[in-house]
Amino acid sequence: MELKNQNLLNVFKPSEVNSQSISGITLALLPAAFVARTIESALIFLLLALIYFILTTITIKGVQTYLPKKGNFLFATLSFVTVAVFVSLLSNVFFVTFASEYNHYVVLLSVSALPYMLEADNEDKGINQSMLNTLQSFIGFAIVMLLIAIFREVVGTGMITFGKFSDINYQIDLFSKYALTVFAEPLGSFVVLGFITALVKGKGEFA
Amino acid sequence: MNEKLKYTLTVIVYLIVTIGLLVGTFFLLKPIRTNNVSKEILKKYATVVEGVASVEEVDFEGAIITEKYKGLNQSGNEVATLYTATANNSYGSITIVVAVAPNGDIIGIDAREVNQTVLVTEITQSINDFNGDISDTYDGVAGATVAKGTIDEILAAIRTSHGDEEVPEKPKSEIEFVEKVAEGRKYKVSKEAVYVGAAKGTLSFNVVIDEDGKLVSYEEVEYGHSGENYKTTAIEFFDSLIGKDINTLTEDELDGHTGSTNSRTTILDLLLDLADFMENEPEDVVVFVEEVAEGKKYKLTKESVYVGAAKGTLSFNVVIDEDGKLVSYEEVEYGHSGESYKTTAIEFFDSLIGKDINTLTEDELDGHTGSTNSRTTILDLLIDLSSFIEGEK
């Protein structure tokens, strides 16, 4: 699968919509979509993902600059895994409850398509341009994650709740009696991801 | 250095550096994590119990309970046992956090996660309203039968785990009095116990205890634990107890011996249980005293109610001839009402002289009035004696 120039998550400079880029966005969001069960969990995951993307960009630039190009793929993969484990350690320390529930998804960031797409796109860029591309992609990733989280939490529970993973205690009951609870289940993340993929594909076809 | 070797060395150095960094980070952050974990636990259970200043981890079994802590107040006294339990069903999962007081009262309960596709609000409310005793029946919500089953499963797991905290009572030995012997009293003591792994076997001995409570001797009736060297070790331990007062034995007797721990412990338990048994053993109803010119003399003793709930002991030495007839009696102890009541009872006893005790029935009481309890006790003593003599034959 070709990963270069397939990143639809860079909202400032999205790639062309095709079957490869649609697969890319789906694979980039797949582990993360499960965490986007509530807005609170999505925000914590995004903070950890931001750290992850920044660190992987720096590491990969180092790998691309100082190590032989022939073995870059191995070093890149090792770097993705190492940084994911490092971020999961941070999560374990600073977000204990979140980590007990979602830390495996933090580690799974290392097999998400997004870091590999970023590595391919940043290959011929300097560190500043690479970081810019990464942050732009992160913004797209964050927007999609938050949309999934808002939809799943509001429709799936009929409430917005903070306080489970952080010290912010807030709850608003919108229509909990009429919640479509299936969206709060893991199955809900597949359904919402399906909606997003369809929207992106539809936008590509009408463009 | 060729390219392949250079590449391999680079990979190795890279791996060492990255793994070192991760391990270093782990140990550097460990104290912060420990502190944060404690804070999170207290925060989590603050919704179900107040006044918990610290928690102690408690061992638990089972897949449903995911956390169990002893909640302690500032003084270190136990406030409640704190549980988090999760069970799954075809509609999703349910997680309950509950604080249970040592007496089984639910101090607080919180439906932490009700990931069900139907009736979530109703199920959550019904769980939060379940705040009586952990052993109460959970009524559930109409239309949510599967969820009720899941919640029952969670509550059952918590009930079992809560019960586990009580120290299970050790199974008692089976003890029976065999006979009086010259050295003292002989008892048969038996107990089934684990001797290796989960394997169980019975140890059974006849032991003789003298009137001071000392172990005089023993003889093996059944030895169902491991034999050979293991048995020798256990028997040596038993031998070491001969001459000791069984009322003063403690677990310390096991010290200074090695091997066959289970068998030695079982032997010690047999003697400890026997000491308890003898302490509460009622005085024999019938004891053979001696042969006399007219026949055999027996001592009969019985404690019984004589008025209201008041109890007293009647004890007589009686002589029975070879035909089973009551020849005579003499009073040893008379603990029932005295004066005219005693006179009535004694008159009844006198009326039985010359009768064959093997033919005595309740009908003997007819034709007499007053002191019914005392008269019944006297009759019972003679009927017991009849059975005893029958047993002797």
XYZ file of C-alpha atoms in Angstrom:
600
model
C 0.000 0.000 0.000
C 1.403 3.403 -0.997
C 1.474 5.794 1.954
C 3.136 8.874 0.493
C 0.763 11.745 -0.312
C -2.267 9.801 0.920
C -2.843 11.780 4.135
C -6.384 13.149 4.206
C -6.023 14.249 7.826
C -3.834 17.232 6.974
C -6.792 19.609 6.819
C -4.663 22.445 5.435
C -3.322 20.438 2.535
C -5.401 17.263 2.146
C -4.322 14.669 -0.379
C -6.479 13.513 -3.219
C -9.423 11.296 -2.277
C -8.893 7.826 -3.681
C -9.230 4.277 -2.470
C -5.701 4.344 -0.972
C -6.224 7.578 0.969
C -9.666 6.423 2.206
C -8.102 3.194 3.466
C -5.350 5.327 5.032
C -7.747 7.560 6.998
C -9.721 4.527 8.186
C -6.579 2.730 9.340
C -5.286 5.953 10.913
C -8.439 6.322 13.021
C -9.225 2.686 13.740
C -7.579 2.145 17.140
C -8.235 5.717 18.244
C -11.958 5.637 17.420
C -12.525 3.144 20.247
C -11.122 5.605 22.781
C -13.420 8.360 21.502
C -16.250 7.058 23.659
C -16.542 10.255 25.647
C -15.261 13.766 25.037
C -13.110 13.487 28.161
C -11.416 10.260 27.054
C -10.898 11.666 23.556
C -9.247 14.840 24.927
C -6.839 12.855 27.105
C -6.047 10.545 24.211
C -5.446 13.555 21.949
C -3.003 15.045 24.447
C -1.083 11.755 24.507
C -1.324 11.458 20.711
C 0.090 14.983 20.318
C 3.103 14.018 22.443
C 3.411 10.825 20.418
C 3.309 12.543 17.022
C 5.800 15.249 18.043
C 8.246 12.713 19.475
C 7.944 10.342 16.501
C 8.488 13.204 14.058
C 11.673 14.234 15.882
C 12.870 10.632 16.167
C 12.125 9.820 12.555
C 13.901 12.966 11.360
C 16.901 11.806 13.379
C 16.685 8.337 11.874
C 16.324 9.721 8.334
C 19.230 12.134 8.850
C 21.782 10.022 10.664
C 21.074 6.412 9.784
C 21.494 4.621 6.452
C 18.404 4.938 4.263
C 18.424 1.208 3.588
C 17.380 0.313 7.105
C 15.085 3.250 7.763
C 11.925 1.157 7.817
C 13.205 -1.036 10.657
C 14.369 1.959 12.697
C 11.126 3.811 12.001
C 9.056 0.876 13.243
C 11.267 0.477 16.317
C 10.935 4.214 16.980
C 7.139 4.133 16.671
C 6.930 1.271 19.139
C 9.450 2.795 21.565
C 7.748 6.186 21.597
C 4.318 4.525 21.994
C 5.591 2.603 25.022
C 7.101 5.815 26.439
C 3.804 7.689 26.009
C 1.924 4.779 27.578
C 4.260 5.073 30.588
C 3.337 8.761 30.885
C -0.332 7.842 30.605
C 0.107 5.224 33.323
C 1.635 7.787 35.642
C -0.498 10.874 35.031
C -3.847 9.418 33.901
C -4.145 6.302 36.040
C -7.839 5.575 35.471
C -7.629 6.364 31.774
C -4.594 4.102 31.445
C -6.328 1.191 33.158
C -9.036 1.349 30.515
C -7.389 2.620 27.344
C -3.607 2.287 27.606
C -3.466 -0.525 25.061
C -4.911 1.882 22.488
C -2.047 4.275 23.218
C 0.419 1.485 22.419
C -1.623 0.647 19.311
C -0.839 4.126 17.964
C 2.401 2.521 16.801
C 0.472 0.376 14.288
C -1.910 3.122 13.207
C -1.444 4.231 9.587
C -0.928 7.894 10.491
C 2.696 7.778 11.754
C 3.698 5.761 8.692
C 1.953 8.284 6.382
C 3.706 11.129 8.210
C 7.057 9.357 7.880
C 6.547 8.963 4.134
C 5.392 12.578 3.671
C 8.168 14.043 5.861
C 10.973 12.114 4.214
C 12.034 14.934 1.891
C 11.190 17.784 4.287
C 13.330 19.571 6.867
C 12.530 19.339 10.602
C 10.414 22.529 10.631
C 8.341 21.524 7.615
C 7.983 18.012 9.017
C 6.746 19.354 12.349
C 4.303 21.658 10.580
C 2.937 18.773 8.521
C 2.621 16.676 11.675
C 0.766 19.398 13.586
C -1.547 20.071 10.669
C -2.320 16.348 10.462
C -2.824 16.240 14.214
C -5.407 19.025 13.961
C -7.325 16.966 11.380
C -6.969 13.884 13.566
C -8.201 15.848 16.595
C -11.226 17.248 14.747
C -12.312 13.787 13.584
C -11.692 12.265 17.018
C -13.716 14.972 18.744
C -16.554 14.624 16.245
C -16.639 10.878 16.901
C -16.490 11.435 20.675
C -19.219 14.110 20.709
C -21.484 11.972 18.544
C -20.894 8.780 20.543
C -21.237 10.399 23.952
C -24.236 12.596 23.205
C -26.182 10.090 21.112
C -24.922 7.010 22.949
C -25.495 8.179 26.525
C -27.692 11.282 26.157
C -25.310 13.045 28.529
C -21.992 14.855 28.615
C -19.913 13.738 31.558
C -16.499 14.799 32.830
C -14.850 13.490 35.970
C -14.102 9.866 35.312
C -10.521 10.390 34.153
C -9.776 13.922 35.345
C -10.509 16.235 38.272
C -13.045 18.230 36.250
C -16.466 17.235 37.580
C -19.239 18.131 35.189
C -22.365 16.392 33.965
C -25.239 17.516 31.842
C -28.200 15.271 31.129
C -29.569 15.986 27.670
C -31.824 13.058 26.850
C -30.388 10.057 28.653
C -33.766 8.275 28.602
C -33.736 8.238 24.815
C -30.024 7.481 24.301
C -29.086 5.129 21.452
C -26.724 3.217 23.669
C -25.319 1.123 20.829
C -23.151 4.122 19.874
C -21.494 4.070 23.291
C -20.454 0.456 22.734
C -17.284 -0.470 20.793
C -19.590 -1.342 17.911
C -20.574 2.343 17.799
C -17.032 3.343 16.865
C -17.216 1.141 13.744
C -20.558 2.654 12.785
C -19.316 6.236 13.197
C -16.103 5.421 11.355
C -18.269 4.063 8.536
C -20.188 7.375 8.409
C -16.931 9.338 8.216
C -15.499 7.130 5.486
C -18.712 7.486 3.497
C -18.652 11.285 3.916
C -15.041 11.526 2.754
C -15.713 9.252 -0.198
C -18.856 11.176 -1.107
C -16.963 14.480 -0.915
C -14.270 13.029 -3.214
C -16.803 11.882 -5.765
C -18.671 15.208 -5.833
C -15.481 17.300 -5.941
C 34.044 -2.971 9.128
C 31.637 -4.035 6.402
C 28.192 -2.469 5.949
C 26.260 -5.444 7.286
C 28.220 -5.513 10.547
C 27.917 -1.746 10.896
C 24.161 -1.972 10.399
C 23.807 -4.786 12.930
C 25.823 -2.870 15.511
C 23.719 0.224 14.913
C 20.512 -1.777 15.494
C 21.936 -3.269 18.703
C 23.073 0.109 20.057
C 19.720 1.630 19.104
C 17.849 -1.107 20.930
C 20.044 -0.845 24.031
C 19.649 2.933 24.195
C 15.878 2.912 23.684
C 15.256 0.057 26.128
C 17.545 1.775 28.659
C 15.613 5.021 28.260
C 12.292 3.245 28.785
C 13.490 1.357 31.855
C 15.007 4.554 33.292
C 11.768 6.439 32.682
C 9.780 3.697 34.346
C 11.812 3.803 37.559
C 12.003 7.596 37.536
C 8.217 7.912 37.315
C 7.355 5.010 39.642
C 7.013 7.080 42.873
C 4.761 9.598 41.118
C 2.607 6.773 39.789
C 2.301 5.143 43.224
C 1.131 8.444 44.685
C -1.325 9.064 41.852
C -2.723 5.516 42.047
C -3.539 6.007 45.769
C -5.243 9.325 45.021
C -7.270 7.776 42.207
C -8.398 4.850 44.389
C -9.580 7.199 47.153
C -11.304 9.412 44.580
C -12.987 6.433 42.974
C -14.418 5.118 46.249
C -15.287 8.559 47.651
C -18.628 8.191 45.832
C -19.602 5.183 47.944
C -18.000 5.747 51.349
C -16.954 8.706 53.455
C -14.087 8.910 55.899
C -11.684 6.569 54.125
C -8.175 7.955 54.502
C -6.228 5.007 53.150
C -6.763 1.619 51.610
C -5.131 -1.751 51.967
C -5.154 -4.263 49.131
C -6.992 -7.471 49.927
C -6.538 -10.759 48.075
C -9.532 -11.941 46.139
C -10.462 -14.653 43.701
C -12.626 -14.729 40.632
C -12.930 -12.973 37.335
C -15.877 -10.760 38.282
C -14.293 -8.805 41.121
C -11.584 -6.606 39.665
C -10.602 -4.695 42.803
C -10.948 -5.285 46.528
C -9.602 -2.995 49.220
C -9.982 -2.578 52.952
C -10.965 1.072 53.521
C -9.373 2.513 56.681
C -10.105 5.763 58.484
C -7.536 8.221 59.924
C -7.100 6.019 63.011
C -6.451 2.940 60.887
C -9.773 1.301 61.760
C -11.698 -0.503 59.050
C -14.625 1.471 57.653
C -15.674 -0.853 54.868
C -14.502 -3.334 52.292
C -14.478 -1.723 48.864
C -15.236 -3.707 45.742
C -15.257 -3.040 42.025
C -16.848 -5.806 40.009
C -17.637 -6.185 36.312
C -19.659 -8.810 34.500
C -20.588 -9.128 30.843
C -23.744 -10.212 29.104
C -25.009 -10.260 25.542
C -25.950 -6.562 25.799
C -22.561 -5.346 27.024
C -21.100 -5.025 30.493
C -22.016 -3.706 33.944
C -19.529 -2.360 36.482
C -20.543 -1.794 40.100
C -18.555 -0.111 42.867
C -19.720 -0.960 46.369
C -18.649 -0.381 49.960
C -19.705 -3.128 52.370
C -19.463 -2.763 56.158
C -17.993 -5.688 58.107
C -21.536 -6.739 59.149
C -22.656 -6.975 55.503
C -24.536 -3.648 55.305
C -24.025 -1.783 52.056
C -22.661 1.641 52.979
C -22.684 2.878 49.409
C -23.224 1.529 45.920
C -22.612 3.081 42.535
C -23.468 1.747 39.089
C -20.165 2.921 37.650
C -20.696 1.686 34.088
C -23.905 0.313 32.649
C -22.930 -0.446 29.058
C -26.229 -2.007 28.076
C -28.197 -1.363 24.917
C -31.566 -1.082 26.691
C -32.998 0.520 29.862
C -29.654 1.969 30.966
C -31.167 4.702 33.175
C -33.574 2.294 34.867
C -30.858 -0.321 35.481
C -28.486 2.340 36.846
C -31.185 3.652 39.177
C -32.122 0.179 40.407
C -28.479 -0.599 41.245
C -28.032 2.707 43.073
C -31.220 1.987 45.059
C -29.929 -1.426 46.184
C -28.544 -0.183 49.475
C -29.653 -2.572 52.216
C -27.655 -5.660 53.046
C -25.353 -7.364 50.559
C -27.331 -10.590 51.063
C -30.679 -8.986 50.118
C -32.414 -9.996 46.889
C -31.940 -7.606 43.989
C -35.326 -7.047 42.375
C -34.138 -5.840 38.978
C -36.010 -3.862 36.346
C -38.979 -5.118 34.356
C -37.810 -5.904 30.816
C -34.137 -6.192 31.777
C -33.949 -9.855 32.780
C -30.484 -10.396 31.330
C -29.121 -7.363 33.202
C -30.729 -8.673 36.414
C -28.912 -11.975 35.921
C -25.630 -10.123 35.416
C -26.137 -7.952 38.513
C -27.090 -11.028 40.558
C -23.854 -12.616 39.345
C -21.861 -9.571 40.511
C -23.614 -9.457 43.900
C -23.096 -13.195 44.388
C -19.370 -12.787 43.690
C -19.169 -9.944 46.222
C -21.179 -11.923 48.786
C -18.859 -14.904 48.415
C -15.782 -12.728 48.612
C -17.130 -10.887 51.653
C -17.838 -14.220 53.358
C -14.308 -15.339 52.579
C -13.024 -12.794 55.070
C -14.387 -14.836 57.938
C -11.934 -17.458 59.115
C -13.506 -20.785 58.202
C -14.080 -23.004 61.179
C -11.746 -25.971 61.256
C -13.581 -29.257 60.841
C -13.760 -30.949 64.229
C -12.477 -34.411 64.967
C -14.872 -37.282 65.536
C -14.554 -38.386 69.134
C -16.234 -41.190 71.044
C -15.692 -42.557 74.507
C -14.655 -46.215 74.304
C -14.223 -47.453 77.843
C -12.690 -46.945 81.227
C -9.349 -48.633 81.568
C -7.015 -49.041 84.508
C -4.916 -46.015 83.464
C -7.825 -43.721 82.734
C -10.390 -43.236 79.986
C -10.049 -44.485 76.451
C -11.361 -42.433 73.525
C -11.426 -43.076 69.809
C -10.415 -39.911 67.942
C -10.595 -39.624 64.139
C -10.122 -36.859 61.635
C -9.974 -36.576 57.853
C -7.433 -34.009 56.694
C -5.254 -33.043 53.747
C -1.827 -34.671 53.891
C -0.285 -33.762 50.516
C -1.571 -31.469 47.742
C -5.352 -31.890 47.796
C -5.170 -35.551 48.894
C -7.116 -36.294 52.071
C -6.828 -39.213 54.446
C -8.159 -40.226 57.838
C -6.107 -40.587 61.002
C -7.786 -42.553 63.756
C -6.365 -43.554 67.147
C -7.546 -44.927 70.447
C -5.984 -42.737 73.107
C -5.964 -43.143 76.869
C -6.117 -40.048 79.039
C -5.585 -40.257 82.773
C -7.626 -38.420 85.387
C -5.163 -35.487 85.294
C -5.745 -35.026 81.575
C -2.366 -36.492 80.584
C -1.896 -38.603 77.473
C -1.030 -42.066 78.763
C -0.863 -44.093 75.559
C -2.322 -44.471 72.104
C -2.930 -47.212 69.573
C -3.371 -46.795 65.843
C -6.803 -47.578 64.406
C -6.377 -46.130 60.913
C -3.506 -44.276 59.292
C -4.612 -42.852 55.927
C -1.776 -40.333 55.428
C 1.559 -40.989 53.676
C 3.394 -43.975 55.121
C 7.037 -44.966 55.534
C 9.325 -42.111 56.607
C 6.441 -39.633 56.704
C 4.506 -41.869 59.075
C 7.582 -42.489 61.247
C 8.053 -38.740 61.637
C 4.392 -38.213 62.555
C 4.408 -41.109 65.030
C 7.606 -39.806 66.661
C 5.781 -36.541 67.174
C 2.841 -38.392 68.748
C 5.246 -40.268 71.033
C 6.752 -36.954 72.161
C 3.329 -35.916 73.465
C 2.935 -38.880 75.801
C 2.857 -37.722 79.409
C 1.740 -34.211 78.490
C -1.480 -32.651 79.729
C -3.691 -32.344 76.640
C -5.342 -29.248 78.136
C -2.062 -27.344 77.917
C -1.160 -28.308 74.340
C -0.705 -25.460 71.827
C 0.476 -25.054 68.233
C 3.972 -24.538 69.703
C 4.219 -28.312 70.135
C 4.863 -28.472 66.373
C 8.072 -26.465 66.783
C 11.283 -28.434 66.873
C 9.912 -31.090 64.525
C 10.260 -31.173 60.755
C 8.510 -33.104 57.992
C 4.969 -34.538 57.791
C 3.603 -31.159 58.852
C 0.024 -31.945 57.833
C -0.015 -35.270 59.687
C 1.586 -33.776 62.799
C -0.902 -30.891 62.723
C -3.778 -33.367 62.414
C -2.509 -35.370 65.414
C -2.231 -32.193 67.464
C -5.743 -31.147 66.358
C -7.079 -34.547 67.437
C -5.731 -34.018 70.952
C -6.862 -30.379 71.140
C -10.346 -31.399 70.054
C -10.294 -34.222 72.588
C -9.417 -31.737 75.338
C -12.444 -29.634 74.312
C -14.610 -32.718 74.168
C -13.571 -33.883 77.638
C -14.105 -30.440 79.117
C -17.698 -30.406 77.942
C -18.274 -34.120 78.399
C -21.173 -34.769 80.733
C -20.480 -36.976 83.673
C -21.303 -40.559 82.800
C -24.890 -41.552 83.508
C -23.783 -45.057 84.388
C -20.454 -46.139 85.812
C -19.662 -49.594 87.093
C -18.320 -49.308 90.674
C -17.665 -52.773 92.032
C -18.909 -56.309 92.589
C -20.696 -56.738 95.920
C -22.175 -59.776 97.666
C -25.701 -59.078 96.304
C -24.628 -58.329 92.774
C -22.987 -55.434 90.945
C -22.859 -51.858 92.144
C -23.249 -49.008 89.636
C -23.147 -45.277 90.068
C -25.989 -43.509 88.260
C -25.828 -39.754 87.695
C -28.024 -37.415 85.699
C -28.588 -33.690 85.517
C -32.164 -32.736 84.701
C -34.783 -30.031 85.109
C -36.759 -30.290 88.327
C -38.791 -27.070 88.377
C -39.198 -24.351 85.748
C -35.810 -24.099 84.054
C -33.871 -25.035 87.210
C -31.578 -28.012 86.799
C -30.085 -30.303 89.399
C -28.158 -33.554 89.560
C -29.412 -36.800 90.988
C -26.778 -39.415 91.742
C -27.219 -42.830 93.339
C -25.234 -45.998 93.840
C -27.480 -48.915 92.992
C -26.999 -52.659 93.365
C -28.441 -54.994 90.752
C -28.506 -58.722 91.243
C -27.685 -61.305 88.607
C -31.362 -61.481 87.528
C -31.389 -57.749 86.804
C -33.455 -56.859 89.859
C -32.902 -53.694 91.833
C -31.594 -54.823 95.210
C -30.832 -51.529 96.912
C -29.717 -47.950 96.399
C -27.920 -45.252 98.305
C -28.034 -41.539 97.703
C -24.822 -39.884 96.474
C -26.207 -36.512 95.493
C -29.712 -35.116 95.486
C -29.837 -31.768 93.686
C -33.604 -31.540 93.122
C -36.168 -29.950 95.462
C -35.985 -31.326 98.983
C -38.452 -31.916 101.827
C -41.793 -33.354 100.763
C -40.795 -33.331 97.067
C -37.758 -35.439 97.852
C -39.825 -37.733 100.070
C -42.251 -38.369 97.193
C -39.401 -39.130 94.783
C -37.645 -41.423 97.238
C -40.912 -43.274 97.914
C -41.138 -43.860 94.170
C -37.568 -45.202 94.148
C -38.387 -47.493 97.062
C -41.363 -48.871 95.134
C -38.996 -50.066 92.409
C -36.863 -52.222 94.697
C -37.185 -55.875 93.737
C -38.281 -55.099 90.198
C -36.409 -56.273 87.117
C -34.950 -53.109 85.618
C -35.149 -54.647 82.152
C -38.941 -54.567 82.331
C -39.289 -50.980 83.531
C -41.420 -48.667 81.393
C -43.005 -45.230 81.699
C -46.024 -46.964 83.202
C -44.142 -47.188 86.480
C -44.887 -43.498 86.952
C -48.618 -44.145 87.044
C -50.206 -44.306 90.476
C -47.785 -41.739 91.907
C -48.299 -38.001 92.143
C -45.961 -35.058 92.698
C -42.218 -34.631 91.997
C -42.830 -35.798 88.413
C -39.486 -34.542 87.091
C -37.482 -36.194 89.853
C -39.383 -39.482 89.524
C -38.917 -39.433 85.734
C -35.176 -38.865 86.200
C -34.899 -41.803 88.583
C -36.779 -44.034 86.140
C -34.586 -42.834 83.242
C -31.467 -43.644 85.263
C -32.608 -47.212 85.764
C -33.642 -47.639 82.132
C -30.196 -46.281 81.086
C -28.592 -48.761 83.485
C -30.568 -51.557 81.885
C -29.209 -50.553 78.449
C -25.698 -50.268 79.897
C -25.835 -53.779 81.377
C -27.226 -55.089 78.091
C -24.263 -53.468 76.344
C -21.841 -55.068 78.801
C -23.083 -58.514 77.782
